[in-house]
């Protein structure tokens, strides 16, 4: 099964539309959103095509295909307008025989030498957004050998990255720009 991961839409209808085109073309089973869906946040400029109400209109019809976690910009009012749950701090997902700990990244992340890791075991995957920078690496942190994935940002890329998303196909995780260009790729070895 294929699963598409995206983060940090930040209310951009323009980039959300492009993401949904890619999602439909990919044939992925689910769209997994890693937070910061509607609001741009006080640290970011307004993204191109900023129209949170339009983003709501685009995402709500896909409510049965979306899994979502809360970002640091989500508020209770967001849950009032979105038809799918968006307020969980994290989700533990078993996808293609691999354990994924999905979160936004503002609380649980690989920074500070792994002091902010969630409860997870070696060989498992921490996937988050928040930094707006794509990552696909295997890391040894706090005595654990884990995979750290970040699909980057759909609408406000940082550090020279493009408008990106991630696709899990089998045990291969690929980060691509919405234009199709491959940015990063890693093979995940469950139980390894």
PDB file of C-alpha atoms in Angstrom:
ATOM      1  CA  UNK A   1       0.000   0.000   0.000  1.00  0.00           C
ATOM      2  CA  UNK A   2       1.076   3.575  -0.654  1.00  0.00           C
ATOM      3  CA  UNK A   3       0.592   6.408   1.835  1.00  0.00           C
ATOM      4  CA  UNK A   4       1.174  10.110   1.164  1.00  0.00           C
ATOM      5  CA  UNK A   5       2.488  12.329   3.986  1.00  0.00           C
ATOM      6  CA  UNK A   6       2.302  16.117   3.986  1.00  0.00           C
ATOM      7  CA  UNK A   7       2.851  18.860   6.526  1.00  0.00           C
ATOM      8  CA  UNK A   8       2.597  22.580   6.996  1.00  0.00           C
ATOM      9  CA  UNK A   9      -0.040  23.600   4.452  1.00  0.00           C
ATOM     10  CA  UNK A  10      -0.534  26.778   6.538  1.00  0.00           C
ATOM     11  CA  UNK A  11      -3.756  27.822   4.849  1.00  0.00           C
ATOM     12  CA  UNK A  12      -2.445  27.929   1.272  1.00  0.00           C
ATOM     13  CA  UNK A  13      -5.226  26.864  -1.082  1.00  0.00           C
ATOM     14  CA  UNK A  14      -2.842  27.105  -4.029  1.00  0.00           C
ATOM     15  CA  UNK A  15      -0.400  24.561  -2.608  1.00  0.00           C
ATOM     16  CA  UNK A  16      -3.156  22.432  -1.096  1.00  0.00           C
ATOM     17  CA  UNK A  17      -4.759  22.065  -4.540  1.00  0.00           C
ATOM     18  CA  UNK A  18      -1.420  20.978  -6.013  1.00  0.00           C
ATOM     19  CA  UNK A  19      -0.916  18.518  -3.154  1.00  0.00           C
ATOM     20  CA  UNK A  20      -4.345  16.976  -3.728  1.00  0.00           C
ATOM     21  CA  UNK A  21      -3.641  16.609  -7.453  1.00  0.00           C
ATOM     22  CA  UNK A  22      -0.459  14.689  -6.591  1.00  0.00           C
ATOM     23  CA  UNK A  23      -2.330  12.636  -3.978  1.00  0.00           C
ATOM     24  CA  UNK A  24      -5.010  11.580  -6.484  1.00  0.00           C
ATOM     25  CA  UNK A  25      -2.406  10.739  -9.139  1.00  0.00           C
ATOM     26  CA  UNK A  26      -0.315   8.721  -6.653  1.00  0.00           C
ATOM     27  CA  UNK A  27      -3.032   6.173  -5.902  1.00  0.00           C
ATOM     28  CA  UNK A  28      -2.110   6.370  -2.201  1.00  0.00           C
ATOM     29  CA  UNK A  29      -4.539   4.742   0.234  1.00  0.00           C
ATOM     30  CA  UNK A  30      -4.442   7.562   2.801  1.00  0.00           C
ATOM     31  CA  UNK A  31      -3.324  11.184   3.074  1.00  0.00           C
ATOM     32  CA  UNK A  32      -1.521  11.649   6.391  1.00  0.00           C
ATOM     33  CA  UNK A  33      -1.304  15.293   7.461  1.00  0.00           C
ATOM     34  CA  UNK A  34       1.320  16.205  10.056  1.00  0.00           C
ATOM     35  CA  UNK A  35      -0.248  19.444  11.285  1.00  0.00           C
ATOM     36  CA  UNK A  36      -0.334  23.195  10.676  1.00  0.00           C
ATOM     37  CA  UNK A  37      -3.159  22.976   8.175  1.00  0.00           C
ATOM     38  CA  UNK A  38      -5.098  26.258   8.227  1.00  0.00           C
ATOM     39  CA  UNK A  39      -3.182  29.014  10.014  1.00  0.00           C
ATOM     40  CA  UNK A  40       0.154  30.475   8.911  1.00  0.00           C
ATOM     41  CA  UNK A  41       1.401  31.138  12.459  1.00  0.00           C
ATOM     42  CA  UNK A  42       3.045  34.279  13.842  1.00  0.00           C
ATOM     43  CA  UNK A  43       6.572  33.295  12.730  1.00  0.00           C
ATOM     44  CA  UNK A  44       5.683  32.806   9.056  1.00  0.00           C
ATOM     45  CA  UNK A  45       4.715  35.209   6.324  1.00  0.00           C
ATOM     46  CA  UNK A  46       1.413  34.520   4.595  1.00  0.00           C
ATOM     47  CA  UNK A  47       2.003  31.750   2.084  1.00  0.00           C
ATOM     48  CA  UNK A  48       1.164  32.201  -1.576  1.00  0.00           C
ATOM     49  CA  UNK A  49      -2.545  31.576  -2.165  1.00  0.00           C
ATOM     50  CA  UNK A  50      -3.477  31.986   1.510  1.00  0.00           C
ATOM     51  CA  UNK A  51      -7.182  31.080   1.770  1.00  0.00           C
ATOM     52  CA  UNK A  52      -7.918  28.885   4.819  1.00  0.00           C
ATOM     53  CA  UNK A  53     -11.647  28.635   4.016  1.00  0.00           C
ATOM     54  CA  UNK A  54     -10.782  27.224   0.597  1.00  0.00           C
ATOM     55  CA  UNK A  55      -8.386  24.702   2.211  1.00  0.00           C
ATOM     56  CA  UNK A  56     -11.303  23.553   4.386  1.00  0.00           C
ATOM     57  CA  UNK A  57     -13.447  23.109   1.244  1.00  0.00           C
ATOM     58  CA  UNK A  58     -10.670  21.114  -0.430  1.00  0.00           C
ATOM     59  CA  UNK A  59      -9.917  18.766   2.477  1.00  0.00           C
ATOM     60  CA  UNK A  60     -13.340  18.070   4.005  1.00  0.00           C
ATOM     61  CA  UNK A  61     -14.621  15.946   1.092  1.00  0.00           C
ATOM     62  CA  UNK A  62     -11.625  13.624   1.707  1.00  0.00           C
ATOM     63  CA  UNK A  63     -12.435  13.163   5.404  1.00  0.00           C
ATOM     64  CA  UNK A  64     -12.491   9.361   5.123  1.00  0.00           C
ATOM     65  CA  UNK A  65      -9.049   9.315   3.479  1.00  0.00           C
ATOM     66  CA  UNK A  66      -7.245  11.690   5.870  1.00  0.00           C
ATOM     67  CA  UNK A  67      -5.354  10.861   9.043  1.00  0.00           C
ATOM     68  CA  UNK A  68      -4.142  13.953  10.869  1.00  0.00           C
ATOM     69  CA  UNK A  69      -2.179  15.104  13.916  1.00  0.00           C
ATOM     70  CA  UNK A  70      -2.201  18.535  15.557  1.00  0.00           C
ATOM     71  CA  UNK A  71       0.457  21.088  14.755  1.00  0.00           C
ATOM     72  CA  UNK A  72       1.501  23.981  16.929  1.00  0.00           C
ATOM     73  CA  UNK A  73      -0.782  26.290  14.883  1.00  0.00           C
ATOM     74  CA  UNK A  74      -3.961  24.195  15.296  1.00  0.00           C
ATOM     75  CA  UNK A  75      -6.655  25.404  17.702  1.00  0.00           C
ATOM     76  CA  UNK A  76     -10.035  24.088  18.794  1.00  0.00           C
ATOM     77  CA  UNK A  77     -11.725  26.294  16.214  1.00  0.00           C
ATOM     78  CA  UNK A  78      -9.932  24.327  13.481  1.00  0.00           C
ATOM     79  CA  UNK A  79     -11.607  21.141  14.663  1.00  0.00           C
ATOM     80  CA  UNK A  80     -14.963  22.934  14.469  1.00  0.00           C
ATOM     81  CA  UNK A  81     -14.549  23.501  10.722  1.00  0.00           C
ATOM     82  CA  UNK A  82     -12.666  20.362   9.658  1.00  0.00           C
ATOM     83  CA  UNK A  83     -14.636  17.137   9.154  1.00  0.00           C
ATOM     84  CA  UNK A  84     -11.764  14.849  10.182  1.00  0.00           C
ATOM     85  CA  UNK A  85     -10.008  14.661  13.572  1.00  0.00           C
ATOM     86  CA  UNK A  86      -7.058  17.052  13.766  1.00  0.00           C
ATOM     87  CA  UNK A  87      -6.330  17.530  17.477  1.00  0.00           C
ATOM     88  CA  UNK A  88      -4.308  14.409  18.404  1.00  0.00           C
ATOM     89  CA  UNK A  89      -0.740  15.178  19.469  1.00  0.00           C
ATOM     90  CA  UNK A  90       0.493  12.006  17.794  1.00  0.00           C
ATOM     91  CA  UNK A  91      -0.590   8.793  16.112  1.00  0.00           C
ATOM     92  CA  UNK A  92       1.054   5.387  16.143  1.00  0.00           C
ATOM     93  CA  UNK A  93       0.531   3.834  12.729  1.00  0.00           C
ATOM     94  CA  UNK A  94       1.501   0.409  11.428  1.00  0.00           C
ATOM     95  CA  UNK A  95       2.001   0.863   7.697  1.00  0.00           C
ATOM     96  CA  UNK A  96       3.462  -1.872   5.507  1.00  0.00           C
ATOM     97  CA  UNK A  97       4.713  -3.744   8.612  1.00  0.00           C
ATOM     98  CA  UNK A  98       6.550  -0.651   9.890  1.00  0.00           C
ATOM     99  CA  UNK A  99       5.736   1.236  13.102  1.00  0.00           C
ATOM    100  CA  UNK A 100       5.440   4.984  12.497  1.00  0.00           C
ATOM    101  CA  UNK A 101       5.196   7.538  15.288  1.00  0.00           C
ATOM    102  CA  UNK A 102       3.520  10.466  13.491  1.00  0.00           C
ATOM    103  CA  UNK A 103       3.541  13.873  15.150  1.00  0.00           C
ATOM    104  CA  UNK A 104       4.005  17.500  14.165  1.00  0.00           C
ATOM    105  CA  UNK A 105       7.504  17.857  15.590  1.00  0.00           C
ATOM    106  CA  UNK A 106       7.195  20.840  17.919  1.00  0.00           C
ATOM    107  CA  UNK A 107       7.180  18.554  20.990  1.00  0.00           C
ATOM    108  CA  UNK A 108       8.640  15.230  19.848  1.00  0.00           C
ATOM    109  CA  UNK A 109      11.633  15.402  17.510  1.00  0.00           C
ATOM    110  CA  UNK A 110      15.219  14.281  17.004  1.00  0.00           C
ATOM    111  CA  UNK A 111      16.772  17.570  18.119  1.00  0.00           C
ATOM    112  CA  UNK A 112      18.935  17.944  21.235  1.00  0.00           C
ATOM    113  CA  UNK A 113      20.550  14.535  20.812  1.00  0.00           C
ATOM    114  CA  UNK A 114      17.287  12.658  21.061  1.00  0.00           C
ATOM    115  CA  UNK A 115      16.104  14.034  24.420  1.00  0.00           C
ATOM    116  CA  UNK A 116      12.734  14.829  22.791  1.00  0.00           C
ATOM    117  CA  UNK A 117      12.032  11.388  21.340  1.00  0.00           C
ATOM    118  CA  UNK A 118       8.636   9.815  21.875  1.00  0.00           C
ATOM    119  CA  UNK A 119       8.415   6.340  23.407  1.00  0.00           C
ATOM    120  CA  UNK A 120       9.689   4.192  20.556  1.00  0.00           C
ATOM    121  CA  UNK A 121      12.028   1.305  19.839  1.00  0.00           C
ATOM    122  CA  UNK A 122      14.976   0.817  17.524  1.00  0.00           C
ATOM    123  CA  UNK A 123      13.948   0.200  13.920  1.00  0.00           C
ATOM    124  CA  UNK A 124      10.810   2.339  14.205  1.00  0.00           C
ATOM    125  CA  UNK A 125      10.067   5.590  12.392  1.00  0.00           C
ATOM    126  CA  UNK A 126       9.600   9.090  13.778  1.00  0.00           C
ATOM    127  CA  UNK A 127       7.850  11.186  11.135  1.00  0.00           C
ATOM    128  CA  UNK A 128       7.094  14.856  11.655  1.00  0.00           C
ATOM    129  CA  UNK A 129       6.918  18.242   9.974  1.00  0.00           C
ATOM    130  CA  UNK A 130       7.312  21.601  11.774  1.00  0.00           C
ATOM    131  CA  UNK A 131      10.816  22.527  10.549  1.00  0.00           C
ATOM    132  CA  UNK A 132       9.716  22.885   6.887  1.00  0.00           C
ATOM    133  CA  UNK A 133      12.929  21.073   5.888  1.00  0.00           C
ATOM    134  CA  UNK A 134      12.899  17.570   4.308  1.00  0.00           C
ATOM    135  CA  UNK A 135      14.715  14.784   6.204  1.00  0.00           C
ATOM    136  CA  UNK A 136      15.093  11.064   5.450  1.00  0.00           C
ATOM    137  CA  UNK A 137      17.792   9.552   7.648  1.00  0.00           C
ATOM    138  CA  UNK A 138      18.600   6.685   9.950  1.00  0.00           C
ATOM    139  CA  UNK A 139      19.921   8.041  13.251  1.00  0.00           C
ATOM    140  CA  UNK A 140      21.312   6.684  16.497  1.00  0.00           C
ATOM    141  CA  UNK A 141      19.745   8.727  19.286  1.00  0.00           C
ATOM    142  CA  UNK A 142      19.439   8.025  23.023  1.00  0.00           C
ATOM    143  CA  UNK A 143      20.638   4.484  22.499  1.00  0.00           C
ATOM    144  CA  UNK A 144      18.073   3.813  19.766  1.00  0.00           C
ATOM    145  CA  UNK A 145      18.653   3.326  16.062  1.00  0.00           C
ATOM    146  CA  UNK A 146      15.590   4.918  14.424  1.00  0.00           C
ATOM    147  CA  UNK A 147      14.467   6.418  11.141  1.00  0.00           C
ATOM    148  CA  UNK A 148      13.678  10.132  11.122  1.00  0.00           C
ATOM    149  CA  UNK A 149      11.482  11.404   8.303  1.00  0.00           C
ATOM    150  CA  UNK A 150      10.169  14.881   7.584  1.00  0.00           C
ATOM    151  CA  UNK A 151       8.326  15.548   4.306  1.00  0.00           C
ATOM    152  CA  UNK A 152       9.131  19.271   4.514  1.00  0.00           C
ATOM    153  CA  UNK A 153       6.466  21.903   3.924  1.00  0.00           C
ATOM    154  CA  UNK A 154       3.770  21.987   1.285  1.00  0.00           C
ATOM    155  CA  UNK A 155       3.494  25.799   1.291  1.00  0.00           C
ATOM    156  CA  UNK A 156       6.403  27.471   3.124  1.00  0.00           C
ATOM    157  CA  UNK A 157       9.623  25.575   2.368  1.00  0.00           C
ATOM    158  CA  UNK A 158      12.756  26.601   4.245  1.00  0.00           C
ATOM    159  CA  UNK A 159      16.536  26.271   3.870  1.00  0.00           C
ATOM    160  CA  UNK A 160      16.363  26.157   0.074  1.00  0.00           C
ATOM    161  CA  UNK A 161      14.032  23.168  -0.089  1.00  0.00           C
ATOM    162  CA  UNK A 162      11.052  22.981  -2.431  1.00  0.00           C
ATOM    163  CA  UNK A 163       7.314  22.529  -1.830  1.00  0.00           C
ATOM    164  CA  UNK A 164       7.476  18.890  -0.725  1.00  0.00           C
ATOM    165  CA  UNK A 165       5.571  15.813   0.386  1.00  0.00           C
ATOM    166  CA  UNK A 166       6.547  12.232   1.239  1.00  0.00           C
ATOM    167  CA  UNK A 167       5.337   8.943  -0.226  1.00  0.00           C
ATOM    168  CA  UNK A 168       5.644   5.550   1.442  1.00  0.00           C
ATOM    169  CA  UNK A 169       5.538   2.766  -1.142  1.00  0.00           C
ATOM    170  CA  UNK A 170       6.279  -0.633   0.342  1.00  0.00           C
ATOM    171  CA  UNK A 171       9.364  -0.028   2.478  1.00  0.00           C
ATOM    172  CA  UNK A 172      10.632   2.862   0.351  1.00  0.00           C
ATOM    173  CA  UNK A 173      10.053   6.437   1.534  1.00  0.00           C
ATOM    174  CA  UNK A 174      10.566   9.159  -1.063  1.00  0.00           C
ATOM    175  CA  UNK A 175      10.373  12.911  -0.546  1.00  0.00           C
ATOM    176  CA  UNK A 176       9.419  14.760  -3.706  1.00  0.00           C
ATOM    177  CA  UNK A 177       8.739  18.316  -4.682  1.00  0.00           C
ATOM    178  CA  UNK A 178       5.183  18.864  -5.889  1.00  0.00           C
ATOM    179  CA  UNK A 179       6.756  19.274  -9.335  1.00  0.00           C
ATOM    180  CA  UNK A 180       7.805  15.598  -9.128  1.00  0.00           C
ATOM    181  CA  UNK A 181      11.540  16.019  -8.527  1.00  0.00           C
ATOM    182  CA  UNK A 182      12.954  13.541  -5.983  1.00  0.00           C
ATOM    183  CA  UNK A 183      14.619  15.291  -3.028  1.00  0.00           C
ATOM    184  CA  UNK A 184      15.445  12.371  -0.742  1.00  0.00           C
ATOM    185  CA  UNK A 185      14.821   8.642  -0.578  1.00  0.00           C
ATOM    186  CA  UNK A 186      15.429   5.951   2.029  1.00  0.00           C
ATOM    187  CA  UNK A 187      14.700   2.235   2.362  1.00  0.00           C
ATOM    188  CA  UNK A 188      13.100   1.367   5.692  1.00  0.00           C
ATOM    189  CA  UNK A 189      14.035  -2.023   7.107  1.00  0.00           C
ATOM    190  CA  UNK A 190      11.472  -3.089   9.719  1.00  0.00           C
ATOM    191  CA  UNK A 191      12.948  -4.865  12.723  1.00  0.00           C
ATOM    192  CA  UNK A 192      16.467  -3.998  11.597  1.00  0.00           C
TER     193      UNK A 192
END
